[in-house]
Coordinates of C-alpha atoms in Angstrom, one line a residue:
M1112 CA 33.9 -144.6 -95.0
R1113 CA 30.3 -144.1 -96.1
Y1114 CA 28.7 -146.6 -98.4
L1115 CA 27.5 -144.7 -101.5
P1116 CA 26.0 -147.0 -104.1
K1117 CA 26.2 -145.8 -107.7
S1118 CA 24.6 -147.1 -110.9
P1119 CA 26.8 -148.0 -114.0
S1120 CA 25.4 -144.9 -115.8
E1121 CA 26.3 -142.7 -112.8
R1122 CA 29.9 -144.1 -112.8
Q1123 CA 30.2 -143.4 -116.6
E1124 CA 28.9 -139.8 -116.1
M1125 CA 31.5 -139.2 -113.3
L1126 CA 34.3 -140.6 -115.5
A1127 CA 33.2 -138.5 -118.5
S1128 CA 33.2 -135.3 -116.3
I1129 CA 36.9 -135.8 -115.5
G1130 CA 37.8 -136.8 -119.1
V1131 CA 38.6 -140.5 -118.8
A1132 CA 36.8 -143.4 -120.5
S1133 CA 37.0 -146.1 -117.9
V1134 CA 38.0 -146.9 -114.3
E1135 CA 41.1 -148.7 -115.7
E1136 CA 42.2 -145.5 -117.5
L1137 CA 41.6 -143.5 -114.3
F1138 CA 44.0 -145.8 -112.3
A1139 CA 46.5 -146.3 -115.1
G1140 CA 49.2 -144.4 -113.1
I1141 CA 49.1 -147.1 -110.4
P1142 CA 51.4 -150.1 -111.2
A1143 CA 49.4 -153.1 -112.3
S1144 CA 51.1 -155.2 -109.6
A1145 CA 49.5 -153.0 -106.9
R1146 CA 46.0 -153.1 -108.3
L1147 CA 43.3 -155.6 -107.1
K1148 CA 42.0 -157.5 -110.2
R1149 CA 39.2 -159.4 -108.5
P1150 CA 36.0 -158.5 -106.7
L1151 CA 36.3 -157.8 -103.0
A1152 CA 36.1 -161.1 -100.9
M1153 CA 32.6 -160.6 -99.6
D1154 CA 29.2 -161.6 -100.7
T1155 CA 27.3 -159.5 -103.2
G1156 CA 23.8 -158.0 -102.7
K1157 CA 24.3 -156.8 -99.2
S1158 CA 22.4 -153.8 -97.8
E1159 CA 24.2 -150.8 -96.2
V1160 CA 23.3 -152.1 -92.7
E1161 CA 24.9 -155.5 -93.6
V1162 CA 28.0 -154.0 -95.1
L1163 CA 28.5 -151.8 -92.0
R1164 CA 28.0 -154.9 -89.7
Y1165 CA 30.5 -156.9 -91.8
F1166 CA 33.2 -154.3 -91.4
R1167 CA 32.6 -153.7 -87.7
E1168 CA 33.0 -157.5 -87.2
R1169 CA 36.3 -157.4 -89.1
A1170 CA 37.4 -154.4 -87.1
T1171 CA 37.0 -156.4 -83.8
E1172 CA 39.6 -158.9 -85.2
N1173 CA 42.3 -156.1 -85.0
A1174 CA 44.9 -156.2 -82.3
R1175 CA 43.0 -154.6 -79.5
E1176 CA 44.2 -155.7 -76.1
F1177 CA 47.4 -157.0 -77.6
T1178 CA 50.8 -156.1 -76.2
S1179 CA 53.1 -154.8 -78.8
F1180 CA 56.9 -155.2 -79.0
L1181 CA 57.0 -154.0 -82.6
G1182 CA 58.8 -150.7 -83.1
A1183 CA 60.7 -150.2 -86.3
G1184 CA 59.6 -146.7 -86.7
V1185 CA 56.1 -146.8 -85.1
Y1186 CA 56.0 -146.8 -81.3
D1187 CA 53.3 -148.0 -78.9
H1188 CA 53.3 -145.3 -76.2
F1189 CA 50.6 -144.5 -73.8
R1190 CA 48.3 -141.7 -75.0
P1191 CA 46.7 -139.6 -72.2
A1192 CA 42.9 -139.2 -72.7
V1193 CA 43.2 -135.4 -72.6
V1194 CA 45.0 -135.5 -76.0
D1195 CA 41.9 -136.6 -77.9
A1196 CA 39.6 -134.5 -75.7
L1197 CA 41.5 -131.3 -76.7
I1198 CA 42.1 -132.0 -80.4
S1199 CA 38.4 -132.8 -80.7
R1200 CA 37.4 -129.3 -79.9
S1201 CA 35.7 -127.7 -82.9
E1202 CA 38.2 -124.9 -83.2
F1203 CA 41.0 -127.4 -83.9
F1204 CA 39.2 -130.4 -85.4
T1205 CA 38.9 -129.4 -89.1
A1206 CA 39.7 -131.0 -92.4
Y1207 CA 42.0 -128.1 -93.3
T1208 CA 44.5 -126.1 -91.4
P1209 CA 42.8 -122.9 -90.4
Y1210 CA 45.8 -120.6 -90.5
Q1211 CA 44.2 -117.4 -91.6
P1212 CA 45.5 -115.0 -89.0
E1213 CA 42.3 -113.0 -88.6
I1214 CA 40.4 -116.1 -87.4
S1215 CA 42.9 -118.6 -86.1
Q1216 CA 45.3 -117.1 -83.6
G1217 CA 44.8 -120.1 -81.4
T1218 CA 45.9 -122.5 -84.2
L1219 CA 48.9 -120.4 -85.0
Q1220 CA 49.9 -120.2 -81.4
A1221 CA 49.6 -124.0 -81.1
I1222 CA 51.9 -124.4 -84.1
F1223 CA 54.3 -121.9 -82.7
E1224 CA 54.4 -123.9 -79.5
F1225 CA 55.1 -127.1 -81.4
Q1226 CA 58.1 -125.4 -83.2
T1227 CA 59.4 -124.2 -79.8
L1228 CA 59.2 -127.6 -78.3
I1229 CA 60.9 -129.2 -81.2
C1230 CA 63.8 -126.7 -81.0
Q1231 CA 64.2 -127.4 -77.3
L1232 CA 64.3 -131.1 -77.9
T1233 CA 66.7 -131.1 -80.8
G1234 CA 69.0 -128.2 -79.8
M1235 CA 68.4 -126.4 -83.1
D1236 CA 67.5 -122.7 -83.5
V1237 CA 64.4 -123.0 -85.6
S1238 CA 61.8 -125.6 -86.6
N1239 CA 59.2 -125.7 -89.3
A1240 CA 55.5 -126.3 -88.5
S1241 CA 55.6 -130.0 -89.3
L1242 CA 55.7 -132.2 -92.4
Y1243 CA 53.8 -135.2 -93.5
D1244 CA 56.0 -137.8 -91.7
G1245 CA 59.5 -138.8 -91.0
S1246 CA 59.9 -140.6 -94.3
T1247 CA 59.3 -137.4 -96.2
A1248 CA 61.1 -135.2 -93.7
L1249 CA 64.4 -137.0 -94.4
P1250 CA 64.6 -136.4 -98.2
E1251 CA 63.3 -132.8 -97.6
A1252 CA 66.3 -132.3 -95.3
A1253 CA 68.6 -133.9 -97.8
M1254 CA 67.3 -131.6 -100.6
M1255 CA 67.8 -128.7 -98.3
A1256 CA 71.4 -129.6 -97.8
I1257 CA 71.8 -130.1 -101.6
R1258 CA 70.5 -126.6 -102.2
L1259 CA 72.8 -125.1 -99.5
T1260 CA 75.9 -126.7 -100.8
N1261 CA 75.1 -127.0 -104.5
R1262 CA 76.6 -130.5 -104.5
K1263 CA 75.4 -133.6 -106.1
R1264 CA 76.3 -136.6 -103.8
V1265 CA 74.7 -137.8 -100.6
L1266 CA 76.1 -140.3 -98.1
V1267 CA 73.5 -142.1 -96.1
A1268 CA 74.0 -144.7 -93.3
R1269 CA 72.6 -148.2 -94.1
S1270 CA 71.3 -148.1 -90.5
V1271 CA 68.8 -145.4 -91.4
H1272 CA 65.2 -146.7 -91.6
P1273 CA 65.1 -148.8 -94.8
E1274 CA 61.8 -147.3 -95.9
Y1275 CA 63.0 -143.8 -95.3
R1276 CA 66.0 -144.6 -97.6
Q1277 CA 63.5 -145.8 -100.2
V1278 CA 61.6 -142.5 -100.1
L1279 CA 64.9 -140.7 -100.3
A1280 CA 65.9 -142.6 -103.4
T1281 CA 62.4 -141.8 -105.0
Y1282 CA 62.8 -138.1 -104.3
L1283 CA 66.3 -137.9 -105.8
Q1284 CA 66.1 -140.4 -108.6
H1285 CA 65.5 -137.8 -111.4
Q1286 CA 67.6 -135.0 -110.0
G1287 CA 71.0 -136.2 -110.9
I1288 CA 71.9 -136.9 -107.3
Q1289 CA 74.1 -139.9 -106.4
I1290 CA 73.4 -141.7 -103.2
D1291 CA 76.1 -143.8 -101.5
E1292 CA 75.3 -146.0 -98.6
I1293 CA 77.6 -146.4 -95.6
G1294 CA 77.7 -149.7 -93.7
Y1295 CA 77.7 -150.4 -90.0
T1296 CA 80.2 -151.9 -87.5
P1297 CA 79.8 -154.6 -84.9
S1298 CA 78.6 -152.0 -82.5
G1299 CA 75.6 -151.3 -84.8
Q1300 CA 76.8 -147.8 -85.4
V1301 CA 77.7 -146.2 -88.8
D1302 CA 81.2 -147.0 -90.0
A1303 CA 83.0 -143.7 -89.5
K1304 CA 86.1 -144.9 -91.4
S1305 CA 83.9 -145.6 -94.4
I1306 CA 82.4 -142.1 -94.2
A1307 CA 85.9 -140.6 -94.2
A1308 CA 86.9 -142.6 -97.2
K1309 CA 83.9 -141.7 -99.2
L1310 CA 83.7 -138.0 -98.4
G1311 CA 84.7 -135.6 -101.2
S1312 CA 84.2 -132.1 -102.5
D1313 CA 81.0 -133.3 -104.2
V1314 CA 79.2 -134.6 -101.1
A1315 CA 76.3 -132.4 -99.9
T1316 CA 75.4 -134.2 -96.7
V1317 CA 76.1 -137.2 -94.4
I1318 CA 72.9 -138.7 -93.1
V1319 CA 72.6 -140.8 -90.0
Q1320 CA 69.7 -141.8 -87.8
S1321 CA 70.0 -141.9 -84.0
P1322 CA 68.8 -144.1 -82.4
N1323 CA 69.2 -145.9 -85.7
F1324 CA 67.0 -148.6 -87.2
F1325 CA 68.8 -151.2 -85.0
G1326 CA 68.0 -149.1 -81.9
V1327 CA 71.6 -148.1 -81.4
V1328 CA 72.5 -144.5 -80.5
E1329 CA 75.0 -143.0 -82.9
E1330 CA 78.0 -140.9 -81.9
V1331 CA 76.8 -137.8 -83.7
A1332 CA 79.4 -135.6 -82.1
A1333 CA 82.2 -137.7 -83.6
I1334 CA 80.6 -137.9 -87.1
A1335 CA 79.7 -134.2 -87.6
P1336 CA 83.3 -133.0 -87.8
L1337 CA 84.0 -135.5 -90.6
A1338 CA 81.2 -134.0 -92.7
H1339 CA 82.1 -130.4 -91.8
D1340 CA 85.8 -130.8 -92.7
A1341 CA 84.7 -131.8 -96.2
G1342 CA 82.4 -128.9 -96.5
A1343 CA 79.3 -131.1 -96.2
L1344 CA 76.3 -130.7 -93.9
Q1345 CA 75.3 -133.2 -91.2
V1346 CA 71.7 -134.4 -91.3
V1347 CA 70.5 -136.4 -88.3
M1348 CA 67.2 -138.4 -88.5
I1349 CA 65.3 -139.1 -85.3
A1350 CA 62.5 -141.7 -85.6
E1351 CA 62.0 -142.2 -81.9
P1352 CA 62.1 -138.7 -80.4
L1353 CA 61.2 -139.9 -76.9
S1354 CA 64.9 -140.8 -76.7
L1355 CA 65.7 -137.1 -76.4
G1356 CA 64.3 -137.3 -72.9
I1357 CA 67.6 -138.8 -71.8
V1358 CA 69.9 -138.8 -74.9
R1359 CA 71.9 -135.7 -75.6
P1360 CA 70.4 -133.7 -78.5
P1361 CA 72.3 -133.8 -81.8
A1362 CA 73.5 -130.2 -81.3
E1363 CA 76.5 -130.7 -83.8
A1364 CA 74.1 -131.4 -86.7
D1365 CA 73.2 -128.8 -89.2
I1366 CA 69.7 -130.2 -89.9
V1367 CA 67.6 -132.5 -87.8
A1368 CA 64.7 -134.4 -89.4
G1369 CA 62.3 -136.4 -87.3
E1370 CA 59.1 -138.3 -86.9
G1371 CA 56.9 -137.2 -83.9
Q1372 CA 54.5 -140.1 -83.8
S1373 CA 55.7 -141.1 -80.3
F1374 CA 54.2 -137.9 -78.9
G1375 CA 50.5 -138.7 -78.6
V1376 CA 49.8 -140.0 -82.1
A1377 CA 48.3 -143.5 -82.0
P1378 CA 50.0 -146.3 -84.0
S1379 CA 47.9 -146.9 -87.0
Y1380 CA 48.3 -148.9 -90.2
G1381 CA 49.5 -146.3 -92.8
G1382 CA 49.4 -143.2 -90.5
P1383 CA 48.8 -140.4 -89.8
F1384 CA 52.3 -139.4 -88.7
V1385 CA 53.9 -136.0 -88.1
G1386 CA 57.3 -135.1 -89.4
F1387 CA 59.5 -132.1 -88.6
I1388 CA 62.7 -130.4 -89.7
A1389 CA 64.8 -128.2 -87.4
T1390 CA 67.9 -126.4 -88.3
R1391 CA 70.3 -123.5 -87.7
E1392 CA 68.9 -120.0 -88.1
K1393 CA 71.3 -119.2 -91.0
F1394 CA 69.6 -122.0 -93.0
V1395 CA 66.0 -121.0 -92.3
R1396 CA 65.3 -119.6 -95.8
N1397 CA 66.0 -123.0 -97.3
M1398 CA 63.7 -124.9 -94.9
P1399 CA 60.7 -126.5 -96.6
G1400 CA 57.1 -126.1 -95.4
R1401 CA 55.8 -123.3 -93.3
L1402 CA 57.0 -121.5 -90.2
V1403 CA 54.8 -119.5 -87.7
G1404 CA 56.4 -116.5 -86.0
Q1405 CA 55.6 -114.4 -82.9
T1406 CA 55.1 -110.7 -83.3
V1407 CA 53.1 -107.7 -81.8
D1408 CA 50.3 -105.8 -83.5
S1409 CA 49.9 -102.1 -83.9
S1410 CA 48.6 -101.9 -80.4
G1411 CA 51.5 -103.8 -79.0
E1412 CA 49.5 -107.0 -78.4
R1413 CA 51.2 -110.4 -78.8
G1414 CA 50.2 -112.2 -82.0
F1415 CA 51.2 -115.0 -84.3
C1416 CA 51.5 -115.1 -88.1
L1417 CA 52.9 -117.2 -90.9
T1418 CA 56.5 -115.9 -91.2
L1419 CA 58.0 -118.1 -93.9
A1420 CA 56.2 -120.3 -96.3
T1421 CA 58.4 -120.7 -99.3
R1422 CA 56.3 -123.3 -100.9
E1423 CA 54.7 -123.3 -104.3
Q1424 CA 51.3 -122.1 -103.1
H1425 CA 52.8 -118.8 -102.0
I1426 CA 55.6 -118.0 -104.4
R1427 CA 56.6 -118.9 -107.9
R1428 CA 57.0 -122.7 -108.4
E1429 CA 60.7 -122.4 -109.5
K1430 CA 61.5 -120.6 -106.3
A1431 CA 59.7 -122.9 -103.9
T1432 CA 61.8 -125.0 -101.5
S1433 CA 59.3 -127.8 -101.6
N1434 CA 56.0 -128.9 -103.1
I1435 CA 54.8 -129.9 -99.6
C1436 CA 51.4 -128.3 -99.7
T1437 CA 50.1 -128.8 -96.2
N1438 CA 51.3 -129.9 -92.9
Q1439 CA 50.1 -132.2 -90.1
A1440 CA 48.7 -129.4 -87.8
L1441 CA 46.3 -131.7 -85.9
C1442 CA 49.0 -134.3 -85.3
A1443 CA 51.4 -131.5 -84.4
L1444 CA 48.9 -130.3 -81.8
M1445 CA 48.7 -133.9 -80.4
A1446 CA 52.5 -133.8 -80.0
T1447 CA 52.3 -130.3 -78.4
I1448 CA 49.6 -131.4 -75.9
F1449 CA 51.6 -134.6 -75.1
L1450 CA 54.8 -132.8 -74.5
S1451 CA 53.2 -130.0 -72.5
L1452 CA 51.5 -132.6 -70.2
H1453 CA 54.7 -134.4 -69.4
G1454 CA 57.0 -131.4 -69.2
K1455 CA 60.8 -131.7 -69.1
Q1456 CA 61.0 -134.0 -66.0
G1457 CA 58.0 -136.1 -67.1
L1458 CA 59.6 -136.8 -70.5
R1459 CA 62.8 -137.8 -68.8
D1460 CA 60.9 -140.2 -66.5
L1461 CA 59.1 -141.7 -69.4
A1462 CA 62.3 -142.2 -71.4
L1463 CA 63.9 -143.8 -68.3
Q1464 CA 61.0 -146.3 -68.1
N1465 CA 61.7 -147.3 -71.7
L1466 CA 65.4 -147.6 -71.1
S1467 CA 64.8 -149.7 -67.9
K1468 CA 62.4 -152.1 -69.6
A1469 CA 64.7 -152.6 -72.6
G1470 CA 67.6 -153.3 -70.2
Y1471 CA 65.5 -155.8 -68.2
A1472 CA 64.5 -157.6 -71.5
A1473 CA 68.1 -157.7 -72.7
E1474 CA 69.2 -159.4 -69.4
R1475 CA 66.3 -161.9 -69.6
F1476 CA 67.3 -162.8 -73.2
R1477 CA 71.0 -163.2 -72.1
K1478 CA 70.0 -165.6 -69.3
A1479 CA 67.8 -167.5 -71.8
G1480 CA 70.7 -168.1 -74.1
A1481 CA 70.1 -165.4 -76.7
R1482 CA 71.9 -162.0 -76.8
V1483 CA 71.8 -158.4 -78.1
R1484 CA 73.6 -158.5 -81.4
F1485 CA 75.1 -155.0 -81.4
T1486 CA 77.5 -153.7 -78.7
G1487 CA 76.5 -150.0 -79.1
P1488 CA 74.3 -148.3 -76.5
F1489 CA 70.5 -148.7 -77.1
F1490 CA 67.5 -146.9 -75.9
N1491 CA 64.2 -148.8 -76.2
E1492 CA 64.9 -151.0 -79.3
M1493 CA 67.5 -153.7 -79.8
V1494 CA 68.3 -156.5 -82.2
V1495 CA 68.1 -160.0 -80.5
T1496 CA 70.1 -162.8 -82.1
G1497 CA 70.8 -166.4 -81.2
L1498 CA 67.1 -167.3 -81.0
P1499 CA 66.4 -171.0 -81.6
S1500 CA 64.8 -171.9 -84.9
R1501 CA 62.1 -174.6 -85.1
P1502 CA 61.9 -176.0 -88.7
G1503 CA 58.3 -176.8 -89.6
A1504 CA 56.9 -175.0 -86.5
L1505 CA 54.7 -172.0 -86.6
N1506 CA 56.5 -168.7 -87.3
V1507 CA 57.5 -167.1 -83.9
N1508 CA 55.2 -164.1 -84.5
D1509 CA 52.3 -166.5 -85.2
R1510 CA 53.0 -168.2 -81.9
L1511 CA 53.2 -164.8 -80.1
A1512 CA 49.9 -163.6 -81.8
A1513 CA 48.2 -166.7 -80.3
Q1514 CA 49.1 -165.2 -76.9
K1515 CA 47.9 -161.7 -77.8
I1516 CA 51.5 -160.5 -78.3
I1517 CA 52.7 -158.6 -81.3
G1518 CA 56.3 -159.7 -81.8
G1519 CA 59.3 -158.1 -83.4
F1520 CA 60.6 -157.3 -86.9
D1521 CA 62.7 -160.0 -88.7
L1522 CA 65.6 -158.0 -90.1
G1523 CA 66.0 -160.4 -93.0
R1524 CA 63.5 -158.4 -95.0
Y1525 CA 65.9 -155.5 -95.5
Y1526 CA 69.2 -157.0 -94.2
P1527 CA 69.8 -160.5 -95.6
E1528 CA 72.9 -160.9 -93.4
L1529 CA 70.7 -160.5 -90.3
A1530 CA 67.9 -162.9 -91.3
G1531 CA 66.4 -164.5 -88.2
D1532 CA 67.4 -161.6 -85.9
Q1533 CA 64.5 -159.9 -84.3
L1534 CA 64.2 -156.1 -83.8
L1535 CA 62.2 -155.7 -80.6
C1536 CA 60.9 -152.6 -78.9
F1537 CA 60.2 -152.0 -75.2
T1538 CA 58.2 -148.9 -74.4
E1539 CA 56.5 -148.0 -71.1
T1540 CA 53.4 -150.0 -72.0
P1541 CA 54.2 -153.8 -71.6
T1542 CA 54.2 -155.3 -68.1
R1543 CA 57.1 -157.3 -66.7
E1544 CA 55.0 -160.4 -67.0
K1545 CA 54.4 -159.8 -70.7
I1546 CA 58.2 -159.2 -71.3
D1547 CA 58.9 -162.5 -69.5
Q1548 CA 56.3 -164.3 -71.7
L1549 CA 57.9 -162.8 -74.8
V1550 CA 61.3 -164.1 -73.8
E1551 CA 60.1 -167.5 -72.9
T1552 CA 58.3 -167.9 -76.2
L1553 CA 61.2 -166.6 -78.3
A1554 CA 64.1 -168.1 -76.5
G1555 CA 62.5 -170.9 -74.6

């Protein structure tokens, strides 16, 4: 961010030009609890050079050279150098998606390839050209199901990412839609009996995540018929799409929502991410966002164009499927490059590395006296329980940070009944020595 000093009179002039009297009035829409009410914690009177130096020094305190075992929706996968080299080309690297067909056939083709790859991964017929992130893709998928069924109740598994469920509740809170949550079993999978008991003629969709927030793979093929027998649609959320390298695609689902950060998008505090929705061809006109299609021009030459974009920028607001006004084209391009580099076999090999390292860690924890809490199959994340507590000692993650290790996620934040259990992730990046060090610190 550039340092742009402004005088009080200039600030007042800027506020007047947008019709507000003060900075407090400008930010009135932000809850008071989320606003900083004190000056920034740095000395005043610094020059631009000094301010830049200060923030560069703070940046060096970030977790570079750390080994991360923190997943929980954001995954530390290796990013080939060619990803940044290609997205940095001027024809792609722009602040706005250059989708005008007369100048941007390359961008349109890249988006088309992204859609094709998502369809191949998910087993669906058609994919949109990306959304902001997984947390918004999920409620957009739910709203799509509500439009298709004209029903007013949603069943969502409690093992769906807690923050995704919060965004879902925000989307639906003023639309007269009831959300019922479904618990989980000792396997860590959604309680199918509870789904059957709560299904009714008013349920629009049953939403599950696989692998779910506990890292457990759901039995989508067994859940989908329950929803379909009640006339509801099955929405499957995928937060860790690398799992599709070895896990069977959720082909029984009607709508698949996902987060593509694992495919070449660097973990970063607050994003960016890249969401997607894929579905059956018969539902395509209710899919939010935009869709790029392939065609031929008057000379028979292959070309690409925006085929469907039923959003409010293009049609009347009341007929729009969503107010999503842009997509994540650059991040979608990162995912496309990542997937193209690895190919079908490479993606499978990468997924197997994740599975192998998670299995090794599970065995090490078992030998150290801890255990994996849930009995269901897992991919690269798992909940470890039975870790010894040390009253008065440093928090386990503080002890790990001292060893340049980013630890797991304490599930007590969202699941009080699981307080003290650690959700840990094992991608292809940590070495065996680091896994051993993690186990010894947590369970030793």
